[in-house]
CSV table of C-alpha atoms and ligand atoms in Angstrom, one decimal:
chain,number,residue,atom,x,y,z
I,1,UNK,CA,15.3,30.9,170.9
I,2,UNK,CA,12.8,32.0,168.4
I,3,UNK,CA,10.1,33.7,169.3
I,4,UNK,CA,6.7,33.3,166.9
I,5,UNK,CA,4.0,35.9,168.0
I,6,UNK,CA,4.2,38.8,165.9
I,7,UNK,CA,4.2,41.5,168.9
I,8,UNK,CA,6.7,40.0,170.4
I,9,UNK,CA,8.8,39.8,167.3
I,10,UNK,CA,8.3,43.3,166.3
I,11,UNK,CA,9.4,44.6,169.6
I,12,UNK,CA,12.7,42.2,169.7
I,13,UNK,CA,13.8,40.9,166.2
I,14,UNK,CA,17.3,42.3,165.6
I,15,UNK,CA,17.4,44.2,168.6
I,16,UNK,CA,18.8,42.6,171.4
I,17,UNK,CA,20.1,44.8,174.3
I,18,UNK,CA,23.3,46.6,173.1
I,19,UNK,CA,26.7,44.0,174.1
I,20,UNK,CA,28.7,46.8,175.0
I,21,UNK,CA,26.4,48.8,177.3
I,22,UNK,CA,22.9,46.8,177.7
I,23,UNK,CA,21.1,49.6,176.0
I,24,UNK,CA,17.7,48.1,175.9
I,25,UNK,CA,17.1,50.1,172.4
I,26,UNK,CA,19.4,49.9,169.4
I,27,UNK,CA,21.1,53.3,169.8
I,28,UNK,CA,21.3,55.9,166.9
I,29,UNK,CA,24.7,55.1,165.5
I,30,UNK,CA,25.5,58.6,164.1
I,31,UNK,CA,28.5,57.6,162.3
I,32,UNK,CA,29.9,57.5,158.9
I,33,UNK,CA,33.0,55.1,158.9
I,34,UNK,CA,34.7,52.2,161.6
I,35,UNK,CA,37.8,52.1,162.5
I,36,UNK,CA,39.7,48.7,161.1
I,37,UNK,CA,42.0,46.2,163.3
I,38,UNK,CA,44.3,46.4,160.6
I,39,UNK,CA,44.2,46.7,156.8
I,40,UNK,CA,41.0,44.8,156.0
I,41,UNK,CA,40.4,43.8,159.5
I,42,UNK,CA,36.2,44.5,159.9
I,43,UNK,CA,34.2,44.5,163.0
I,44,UNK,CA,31.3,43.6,160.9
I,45,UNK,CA,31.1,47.6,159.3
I,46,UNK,CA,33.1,49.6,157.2
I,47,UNK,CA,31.5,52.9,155.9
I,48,UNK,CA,27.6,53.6,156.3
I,49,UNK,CA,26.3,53.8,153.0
I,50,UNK,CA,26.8,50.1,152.6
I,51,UNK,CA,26.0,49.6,156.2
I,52,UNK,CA,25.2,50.6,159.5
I,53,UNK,CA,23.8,48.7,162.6
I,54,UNK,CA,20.6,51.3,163.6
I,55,UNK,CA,19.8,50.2,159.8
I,56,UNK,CA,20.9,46.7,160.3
I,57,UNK,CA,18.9,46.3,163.1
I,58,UNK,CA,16.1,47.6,161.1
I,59,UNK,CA,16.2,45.6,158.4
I,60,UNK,CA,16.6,42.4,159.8
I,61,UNK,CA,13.3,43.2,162.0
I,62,UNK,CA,11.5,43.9,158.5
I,63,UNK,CA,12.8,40.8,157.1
I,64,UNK,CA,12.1,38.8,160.1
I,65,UNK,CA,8.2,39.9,160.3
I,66,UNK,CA,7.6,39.5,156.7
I,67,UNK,CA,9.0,36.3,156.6
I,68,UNK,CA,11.7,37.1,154.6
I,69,UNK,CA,15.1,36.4,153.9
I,70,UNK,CA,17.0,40.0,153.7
I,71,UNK,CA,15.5,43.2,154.8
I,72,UNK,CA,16.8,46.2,152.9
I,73,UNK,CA,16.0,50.0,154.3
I,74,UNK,CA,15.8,53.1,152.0
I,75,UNK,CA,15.5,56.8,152.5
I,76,UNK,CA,11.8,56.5,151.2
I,77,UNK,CA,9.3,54.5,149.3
I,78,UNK,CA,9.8,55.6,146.3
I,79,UNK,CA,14.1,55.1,146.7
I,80,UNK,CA,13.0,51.5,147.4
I,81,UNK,CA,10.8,51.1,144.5
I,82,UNK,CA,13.2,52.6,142.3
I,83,UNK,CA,16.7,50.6,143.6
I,84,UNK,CA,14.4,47.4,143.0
I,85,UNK,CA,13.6,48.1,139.4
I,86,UNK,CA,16.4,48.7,138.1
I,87,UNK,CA,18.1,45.5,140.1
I,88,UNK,CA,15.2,43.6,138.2
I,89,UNK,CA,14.6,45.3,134.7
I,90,UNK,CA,16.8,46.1,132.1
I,91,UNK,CA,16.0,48.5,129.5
I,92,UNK,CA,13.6,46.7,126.5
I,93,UNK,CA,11.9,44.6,129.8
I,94,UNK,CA,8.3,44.8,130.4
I,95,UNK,CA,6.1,45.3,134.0
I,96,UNK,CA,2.2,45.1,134.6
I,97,UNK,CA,1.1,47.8,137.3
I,98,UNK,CA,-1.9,48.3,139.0
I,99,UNK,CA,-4.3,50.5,136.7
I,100,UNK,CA,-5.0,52.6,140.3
I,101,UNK,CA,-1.3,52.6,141.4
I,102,UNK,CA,0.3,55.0,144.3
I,103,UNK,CA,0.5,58.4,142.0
I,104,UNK,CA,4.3,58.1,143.1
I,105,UNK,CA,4.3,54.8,141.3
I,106,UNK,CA,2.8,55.8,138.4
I,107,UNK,CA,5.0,58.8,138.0
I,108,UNK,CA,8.1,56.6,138.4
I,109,UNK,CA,6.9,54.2,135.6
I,110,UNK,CA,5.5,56.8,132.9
I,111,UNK,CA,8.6,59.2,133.5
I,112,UNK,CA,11.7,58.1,134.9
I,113,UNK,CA,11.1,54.4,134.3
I,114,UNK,CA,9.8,54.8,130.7
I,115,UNK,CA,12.6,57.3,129.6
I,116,UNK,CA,15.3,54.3,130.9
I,117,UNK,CA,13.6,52.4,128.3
I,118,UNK,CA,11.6,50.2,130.8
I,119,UNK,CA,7.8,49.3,129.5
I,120,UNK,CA,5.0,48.5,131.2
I,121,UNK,CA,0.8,48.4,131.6
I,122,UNK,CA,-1.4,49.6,134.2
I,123,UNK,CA,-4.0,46.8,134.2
I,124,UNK,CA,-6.7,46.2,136.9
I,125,UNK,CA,-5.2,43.6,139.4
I,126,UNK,CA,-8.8,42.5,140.7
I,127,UNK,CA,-8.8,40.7,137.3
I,128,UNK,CA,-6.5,38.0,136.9
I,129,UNK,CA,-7.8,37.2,133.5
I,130,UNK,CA,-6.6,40.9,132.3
I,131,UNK,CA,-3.5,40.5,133.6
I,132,UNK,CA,-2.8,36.8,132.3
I,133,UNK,CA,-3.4,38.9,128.8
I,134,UNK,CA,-0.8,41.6,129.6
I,135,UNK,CA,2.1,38.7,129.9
I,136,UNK,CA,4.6,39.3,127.4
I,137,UNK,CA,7.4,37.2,126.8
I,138,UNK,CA,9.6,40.4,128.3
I,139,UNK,CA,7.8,40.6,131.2
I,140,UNK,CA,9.7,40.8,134.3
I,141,UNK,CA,7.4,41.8,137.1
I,142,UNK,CA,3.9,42.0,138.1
I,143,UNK,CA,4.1,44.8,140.5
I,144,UNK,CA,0.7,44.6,143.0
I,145,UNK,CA,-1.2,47.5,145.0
I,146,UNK,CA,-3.4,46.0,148.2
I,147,UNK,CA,-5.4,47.0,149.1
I,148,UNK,CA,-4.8,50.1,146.6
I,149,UNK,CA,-4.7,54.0,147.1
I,150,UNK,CA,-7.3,55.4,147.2
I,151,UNK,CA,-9.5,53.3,145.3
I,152,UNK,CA,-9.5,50.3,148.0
I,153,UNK,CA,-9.0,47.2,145.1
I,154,UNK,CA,-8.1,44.1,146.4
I,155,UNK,CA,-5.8,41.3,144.3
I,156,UNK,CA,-5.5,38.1,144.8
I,157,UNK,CA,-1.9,37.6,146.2
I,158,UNK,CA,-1.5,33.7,145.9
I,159,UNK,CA,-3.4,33.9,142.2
I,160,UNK,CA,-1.1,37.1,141.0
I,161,UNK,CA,2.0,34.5,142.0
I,162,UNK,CA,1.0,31.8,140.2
I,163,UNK,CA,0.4,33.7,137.2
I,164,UNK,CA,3.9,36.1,137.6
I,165,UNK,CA,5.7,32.7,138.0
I,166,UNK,CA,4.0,30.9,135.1
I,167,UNK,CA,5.5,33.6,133.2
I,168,UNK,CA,9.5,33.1,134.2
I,169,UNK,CA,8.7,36.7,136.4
I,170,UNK,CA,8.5,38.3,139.7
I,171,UNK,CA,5.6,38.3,142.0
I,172,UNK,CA,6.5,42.5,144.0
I,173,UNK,CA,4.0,43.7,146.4
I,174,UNK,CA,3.2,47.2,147.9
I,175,UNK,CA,2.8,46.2,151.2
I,176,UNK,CA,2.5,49.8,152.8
I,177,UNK,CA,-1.9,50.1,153.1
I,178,UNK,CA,-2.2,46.1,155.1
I,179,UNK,CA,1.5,46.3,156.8
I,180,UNK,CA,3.1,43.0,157.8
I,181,UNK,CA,0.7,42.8,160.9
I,182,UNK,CA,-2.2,42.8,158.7
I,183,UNK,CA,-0.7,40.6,155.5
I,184,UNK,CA,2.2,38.9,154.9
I,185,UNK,CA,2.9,38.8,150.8
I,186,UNK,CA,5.9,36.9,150.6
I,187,UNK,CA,4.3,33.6,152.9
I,188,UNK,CA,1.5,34.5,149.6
I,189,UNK,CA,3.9,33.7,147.2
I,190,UNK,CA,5.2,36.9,146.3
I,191,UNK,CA,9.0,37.5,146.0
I,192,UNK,CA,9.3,40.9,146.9
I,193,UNK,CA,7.6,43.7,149.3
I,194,UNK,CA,8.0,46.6,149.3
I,195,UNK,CA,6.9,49.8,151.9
I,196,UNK,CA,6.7,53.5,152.4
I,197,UNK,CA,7.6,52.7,156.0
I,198,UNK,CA,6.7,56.4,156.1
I,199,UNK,CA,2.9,55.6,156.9
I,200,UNK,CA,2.1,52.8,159.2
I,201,UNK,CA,5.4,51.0,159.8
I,202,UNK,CA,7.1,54.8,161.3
I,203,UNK,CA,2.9,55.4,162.4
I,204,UNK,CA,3.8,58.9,163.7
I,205,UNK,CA,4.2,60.8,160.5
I,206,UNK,CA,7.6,61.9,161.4
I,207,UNK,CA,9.9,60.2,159.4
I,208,UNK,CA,9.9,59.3,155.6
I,209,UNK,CA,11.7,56.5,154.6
I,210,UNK,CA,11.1,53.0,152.8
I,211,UNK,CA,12.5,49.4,152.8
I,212,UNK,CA,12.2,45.9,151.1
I,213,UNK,CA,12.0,42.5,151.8
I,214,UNK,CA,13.1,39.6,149.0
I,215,UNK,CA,12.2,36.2,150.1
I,216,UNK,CA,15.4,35.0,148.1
I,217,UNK,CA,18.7,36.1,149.8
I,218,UNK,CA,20.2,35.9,146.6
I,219,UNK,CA,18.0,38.2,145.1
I,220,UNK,CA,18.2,40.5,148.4
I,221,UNK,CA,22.1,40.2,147.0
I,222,UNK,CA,21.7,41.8,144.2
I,223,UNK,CA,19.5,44.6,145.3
I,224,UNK,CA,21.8,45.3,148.1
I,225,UNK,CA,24.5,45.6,145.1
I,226,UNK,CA,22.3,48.3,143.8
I,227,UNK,CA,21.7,50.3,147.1
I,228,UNK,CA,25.1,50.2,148.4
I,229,UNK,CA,25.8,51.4,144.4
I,230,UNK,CA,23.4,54.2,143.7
I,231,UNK,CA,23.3,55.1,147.8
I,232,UNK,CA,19.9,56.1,148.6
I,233,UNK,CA,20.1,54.6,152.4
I,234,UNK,CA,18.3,55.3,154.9
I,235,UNK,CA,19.8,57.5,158.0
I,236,UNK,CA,20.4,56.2,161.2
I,237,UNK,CA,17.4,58.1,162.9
I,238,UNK,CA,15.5,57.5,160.0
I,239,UNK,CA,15.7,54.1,161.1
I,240,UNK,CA,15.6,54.4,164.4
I,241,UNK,CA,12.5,56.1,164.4
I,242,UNK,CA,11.3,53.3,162.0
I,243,UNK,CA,12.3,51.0,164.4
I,244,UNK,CA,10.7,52.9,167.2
I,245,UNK,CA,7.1,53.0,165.6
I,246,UNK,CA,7.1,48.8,164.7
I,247,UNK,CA,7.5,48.6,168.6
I,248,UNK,CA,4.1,49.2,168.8
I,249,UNK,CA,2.2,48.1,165.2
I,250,UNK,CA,0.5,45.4,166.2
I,251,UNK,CA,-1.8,47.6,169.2
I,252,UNK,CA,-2.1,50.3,166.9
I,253,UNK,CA,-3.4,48.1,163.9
I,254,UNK,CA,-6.0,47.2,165.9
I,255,UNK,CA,-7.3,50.3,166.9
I,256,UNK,CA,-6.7,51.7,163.2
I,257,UNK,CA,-9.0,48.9,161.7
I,258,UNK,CA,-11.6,49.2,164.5
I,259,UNK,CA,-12.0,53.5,164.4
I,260,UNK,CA,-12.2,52.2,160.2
I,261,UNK,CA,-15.2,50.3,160.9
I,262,UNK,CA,-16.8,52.6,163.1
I,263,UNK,CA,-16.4,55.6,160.8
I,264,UNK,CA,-17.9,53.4,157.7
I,265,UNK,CA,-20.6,52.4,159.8
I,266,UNK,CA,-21.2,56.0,160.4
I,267,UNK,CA,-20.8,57.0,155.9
I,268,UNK,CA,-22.7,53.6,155.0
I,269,UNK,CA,-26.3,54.7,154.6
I,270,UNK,CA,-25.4,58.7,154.7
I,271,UNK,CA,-27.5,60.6,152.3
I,272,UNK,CA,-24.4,63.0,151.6
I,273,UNK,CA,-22.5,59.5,150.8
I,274,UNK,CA,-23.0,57.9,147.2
I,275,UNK,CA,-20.2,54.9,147.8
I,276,UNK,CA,-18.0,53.9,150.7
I,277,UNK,CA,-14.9,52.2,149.5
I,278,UNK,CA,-13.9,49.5,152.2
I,279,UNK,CA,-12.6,45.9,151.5
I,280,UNK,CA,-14.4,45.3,155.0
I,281,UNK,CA,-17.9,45.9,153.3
I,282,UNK,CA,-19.3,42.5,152.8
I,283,UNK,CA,-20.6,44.1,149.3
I,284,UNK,CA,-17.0,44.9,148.5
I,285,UNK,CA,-16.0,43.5,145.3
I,286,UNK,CA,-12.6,42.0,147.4
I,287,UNK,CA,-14.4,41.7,150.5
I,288,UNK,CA,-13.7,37.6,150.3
I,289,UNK,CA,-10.1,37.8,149.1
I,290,UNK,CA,-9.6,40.6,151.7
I,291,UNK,CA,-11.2,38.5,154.2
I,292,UNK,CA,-8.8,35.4,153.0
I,293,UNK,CA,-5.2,37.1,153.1
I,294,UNK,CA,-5.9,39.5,155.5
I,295,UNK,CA,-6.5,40.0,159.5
I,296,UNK,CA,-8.0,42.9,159.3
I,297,UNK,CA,-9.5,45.5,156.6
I,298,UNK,CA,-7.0,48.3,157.6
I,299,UNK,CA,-7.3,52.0,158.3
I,300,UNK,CA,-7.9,53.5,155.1
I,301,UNK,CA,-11.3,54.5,154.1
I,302,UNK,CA,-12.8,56.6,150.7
I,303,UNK,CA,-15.8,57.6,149.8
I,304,UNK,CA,-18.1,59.6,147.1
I,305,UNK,CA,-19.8,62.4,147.8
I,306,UNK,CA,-23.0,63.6,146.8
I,307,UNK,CA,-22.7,67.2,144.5
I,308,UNK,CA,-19.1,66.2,143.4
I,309,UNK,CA,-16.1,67.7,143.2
I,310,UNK,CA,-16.8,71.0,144.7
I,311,UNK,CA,-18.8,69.0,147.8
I,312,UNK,CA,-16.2,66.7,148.0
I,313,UNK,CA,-13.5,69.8,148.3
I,314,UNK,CA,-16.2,71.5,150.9
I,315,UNK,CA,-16.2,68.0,153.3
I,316,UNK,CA,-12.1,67.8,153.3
I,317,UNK,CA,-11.8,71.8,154.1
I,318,UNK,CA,-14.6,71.6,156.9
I,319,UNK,CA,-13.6,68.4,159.1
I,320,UNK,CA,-11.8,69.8,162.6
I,321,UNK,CA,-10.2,66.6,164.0
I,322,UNK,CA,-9.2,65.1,160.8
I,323,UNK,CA,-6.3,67.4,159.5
I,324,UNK,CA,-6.3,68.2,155.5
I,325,UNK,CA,-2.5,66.5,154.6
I,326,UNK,CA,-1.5,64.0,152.1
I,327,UNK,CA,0.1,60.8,153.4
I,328,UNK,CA,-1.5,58.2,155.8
I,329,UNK,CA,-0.8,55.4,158.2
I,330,UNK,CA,0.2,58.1,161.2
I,331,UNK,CA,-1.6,57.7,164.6
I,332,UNK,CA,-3.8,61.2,164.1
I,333,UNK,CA,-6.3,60.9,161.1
I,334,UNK,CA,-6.1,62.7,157.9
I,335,UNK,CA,-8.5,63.7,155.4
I,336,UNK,CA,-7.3,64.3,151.7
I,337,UNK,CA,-8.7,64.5,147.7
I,338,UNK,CA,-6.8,62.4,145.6
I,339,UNK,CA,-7.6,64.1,142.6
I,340,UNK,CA,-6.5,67.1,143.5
I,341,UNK,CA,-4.0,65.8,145.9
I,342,UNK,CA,-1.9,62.7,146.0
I,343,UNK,CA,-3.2,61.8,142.8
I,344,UNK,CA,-3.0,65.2,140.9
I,345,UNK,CA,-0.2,63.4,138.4
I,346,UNK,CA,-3.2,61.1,137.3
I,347,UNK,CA,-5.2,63.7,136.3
I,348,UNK,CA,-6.1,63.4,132.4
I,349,UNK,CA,-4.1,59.4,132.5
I,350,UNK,CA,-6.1,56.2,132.1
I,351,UNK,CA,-5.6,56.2,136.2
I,352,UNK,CA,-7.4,59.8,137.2
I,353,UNK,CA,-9.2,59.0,140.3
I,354,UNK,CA,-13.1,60.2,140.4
I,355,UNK,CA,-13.3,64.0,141.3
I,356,UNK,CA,-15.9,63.4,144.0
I,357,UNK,CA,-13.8,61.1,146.2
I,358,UNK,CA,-12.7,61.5,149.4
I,359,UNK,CA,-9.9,59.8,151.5
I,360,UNK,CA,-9.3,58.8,155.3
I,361,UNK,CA,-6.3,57.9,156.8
I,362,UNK,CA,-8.0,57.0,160.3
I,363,UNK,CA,-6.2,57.1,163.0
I,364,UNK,CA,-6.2,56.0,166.8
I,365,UNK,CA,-7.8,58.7,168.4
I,366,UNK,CA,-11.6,58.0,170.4
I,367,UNK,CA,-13.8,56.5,167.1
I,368,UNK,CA,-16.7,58.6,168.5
I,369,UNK,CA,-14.9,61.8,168.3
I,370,UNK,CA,-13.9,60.8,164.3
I,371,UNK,CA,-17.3,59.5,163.7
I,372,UNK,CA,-18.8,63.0,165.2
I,373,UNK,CA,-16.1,64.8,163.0
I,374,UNK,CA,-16.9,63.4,159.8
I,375,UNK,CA,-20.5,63.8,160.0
I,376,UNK,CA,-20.6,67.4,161.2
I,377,UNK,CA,-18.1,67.9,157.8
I,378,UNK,CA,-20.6,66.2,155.4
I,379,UNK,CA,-23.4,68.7,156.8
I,380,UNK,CA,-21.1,71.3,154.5
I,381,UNK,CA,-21.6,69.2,151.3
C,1,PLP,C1,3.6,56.8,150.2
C,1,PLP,C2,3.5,55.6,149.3
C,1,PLP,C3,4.7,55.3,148.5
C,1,PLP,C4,5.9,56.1,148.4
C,1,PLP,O1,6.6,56.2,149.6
C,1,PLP,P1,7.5,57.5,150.1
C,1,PLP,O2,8.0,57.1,151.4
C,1,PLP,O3,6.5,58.7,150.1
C,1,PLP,O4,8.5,57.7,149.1
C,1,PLP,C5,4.6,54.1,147.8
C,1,PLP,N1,3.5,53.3,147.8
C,1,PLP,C6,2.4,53.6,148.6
C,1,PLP,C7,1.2,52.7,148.5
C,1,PLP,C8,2.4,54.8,149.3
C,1,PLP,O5,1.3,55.1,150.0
């Protein structure tokens, strides 16, 4: 019987209790080959790099609350993001990237990428007209950011499809800021999604590791060629503890978005605040896309402070609760600047971030204690 609600789904889809011993959780299968019944004779695995049933189970969850067809689980983000492109572009091929992509994105296309021979443009996604006029007849992907990091830009999903398919090419999402609970890409019309199931899919920051979903098994084919070829799987605890943290996504979603709201409630209005970046902000430039292709306006929150960079570097060294780290999506919140941060590889590119802003990664803890946090940190700047 299938089961429809989302919770339910991400605490049950490819994990039914273990045949042999009715382990309720898939167990950690620490191994690295199966024995055969004979030459050839497969009990379904046959050495771990090309697959393994803690990853197995994973990746059929991911595909199944995606609404995919084949879920494929990586050793990171960026391993997934890198097996994909080269599955889809060959050297002299063309992608469009967001002009405020992941800095781990951006470093993969104007380094590794580009030195393979692979082109592409950072355009702004949140105009479809610019991105129409970056088509080339080599084009092979639209690669899409939303909402994106740090700058909070939303695309239009459904738009960005028609136009990546009007051109003979691929629709690719970065799923990792919304997560499947909050938006699903591929029911969109996207064709791929990726995620740094480091951040809110693992949601303990414990674990790095990435996956993919295709919507065409076929496709999902071809890039499970590629992993199983240039190997950068993910471990079995690696995907157990992936496994572990979609157990609960859903309830923590929900208490990520509504801590967001309270602590932009709190920056909205604040005379040490120039801008809060948050597609929830009715003023938001994506506020009604946001409000069409997602359920809620996520965990993420950056802002501008007034007296720039050096006020901006006083307000992340002076918060108490909010730890100073990069990453995001975990269940305790983290305060960062991108510009000197995450985003450091920007610096001096056509994608440097703004020296004054600051980013939240809020997490589940009491929103009054984050709220009181935060403003006692901007009484520095
Ligand atoms: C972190 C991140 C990545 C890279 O993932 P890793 O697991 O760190 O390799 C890619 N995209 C986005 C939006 C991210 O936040």
């Amino acid at each position: 019987m299938a089961f429809t609600g989302f919770e339910t789904r991400a605490i049950h889809a490819g994990q039914e209790p273990d045949p042999q011993t009715g382990a309720v959780v898939v167990p950690i299968y620490q191994v690295s080959t199966y024995a055969q019944d004979g030459v050839g004779g497969l009990r379904g695995y046959e050495y771990s790099r090309t697959g393994n049933p803690t990853r197995a189970a994973l990746e059929e969850c991911l595909a199944d609350l995606e609404g995919g067809s084949r879920g494929l689980a990586f050793a990171s983000g960026m391993a997934a993001e890198d097996t994909l492109l080269r599955t889809i572009a060959s050297p002299g091929d063309h992608v469009i990237i967001p002009n405020d992509a992941y800095g781990g994105t951006y470093r993969l296309f104007s380094t590794v990428s580009s030195n393979w021979g692979v082109k592409w443009d950072a355009v702004p996604l949140a105009d479809p007209e610019a991105v129409r006029a970056a088509v080339r007849p080599e084009t092979v992907a639209i690669w899409v950011e939303t909402p994106t990091n740090p700058l909070l830009n939303v695309a239009d999903i459904a738009l960005l499809a028609d136009v990546a398919h009007d051109a003979g090419a691929l629709l690719v999402v970065d799923n990792t800021f919304a997560s499947p609970y909050l938006q699903r890409p591929l029911v969109e019309g996207a064709d791929v999604v990726v995620h740094s199931t480091t951040k809110y899919l693992g949601g303990h920051s414990d674990v790095v590791s990435g996956a993919l979903v295709t919507r065409d098994r076929e496709l999902g084919e071809r890039v499970a060629f590629h992993q199983n070829t240039m190997g950068a799987v993910a471990g079995p605890f690696d995907s157990w503890l992936a496994l572990r943290g979609i157990k609960t996504l859903a309830v923590r979603m929900d208490r990520h978005c509504a801590n967001a709201e309270q602590v932009v409630a709190a920056l909205t209005h604040h005379p040490k605040v120039t801008e809060v970046l948050y597609p929830g902000l009715p003023e938001h430039p994506g506020h009604k896309i946001a409000e069409a292709q997602m359920k809620g306006f996520g965990g993420m929150v950056s802002f501008r402070v007034a007296g720039g960079e050096e006020a901006a570097l006083r307000v992340c060294a002076a918060t108490r609760l909010f730890t100073l780290a990069e990453s995001l999506g975990g269940v305790e919140s983290l305060i960062e600047h991108p510009g000197r941060m995450t985003h450091a590889s920007t610096s001096g590119s056509p994608l440097e971030v703004p020296s004054d802003l600051v980013r939240l990664s809020v997490g589940i803890e009491s929103g009054s204690d984050l709220v009181a946090d935060i403003e006692a940190a901007l009484e520095t700047a």
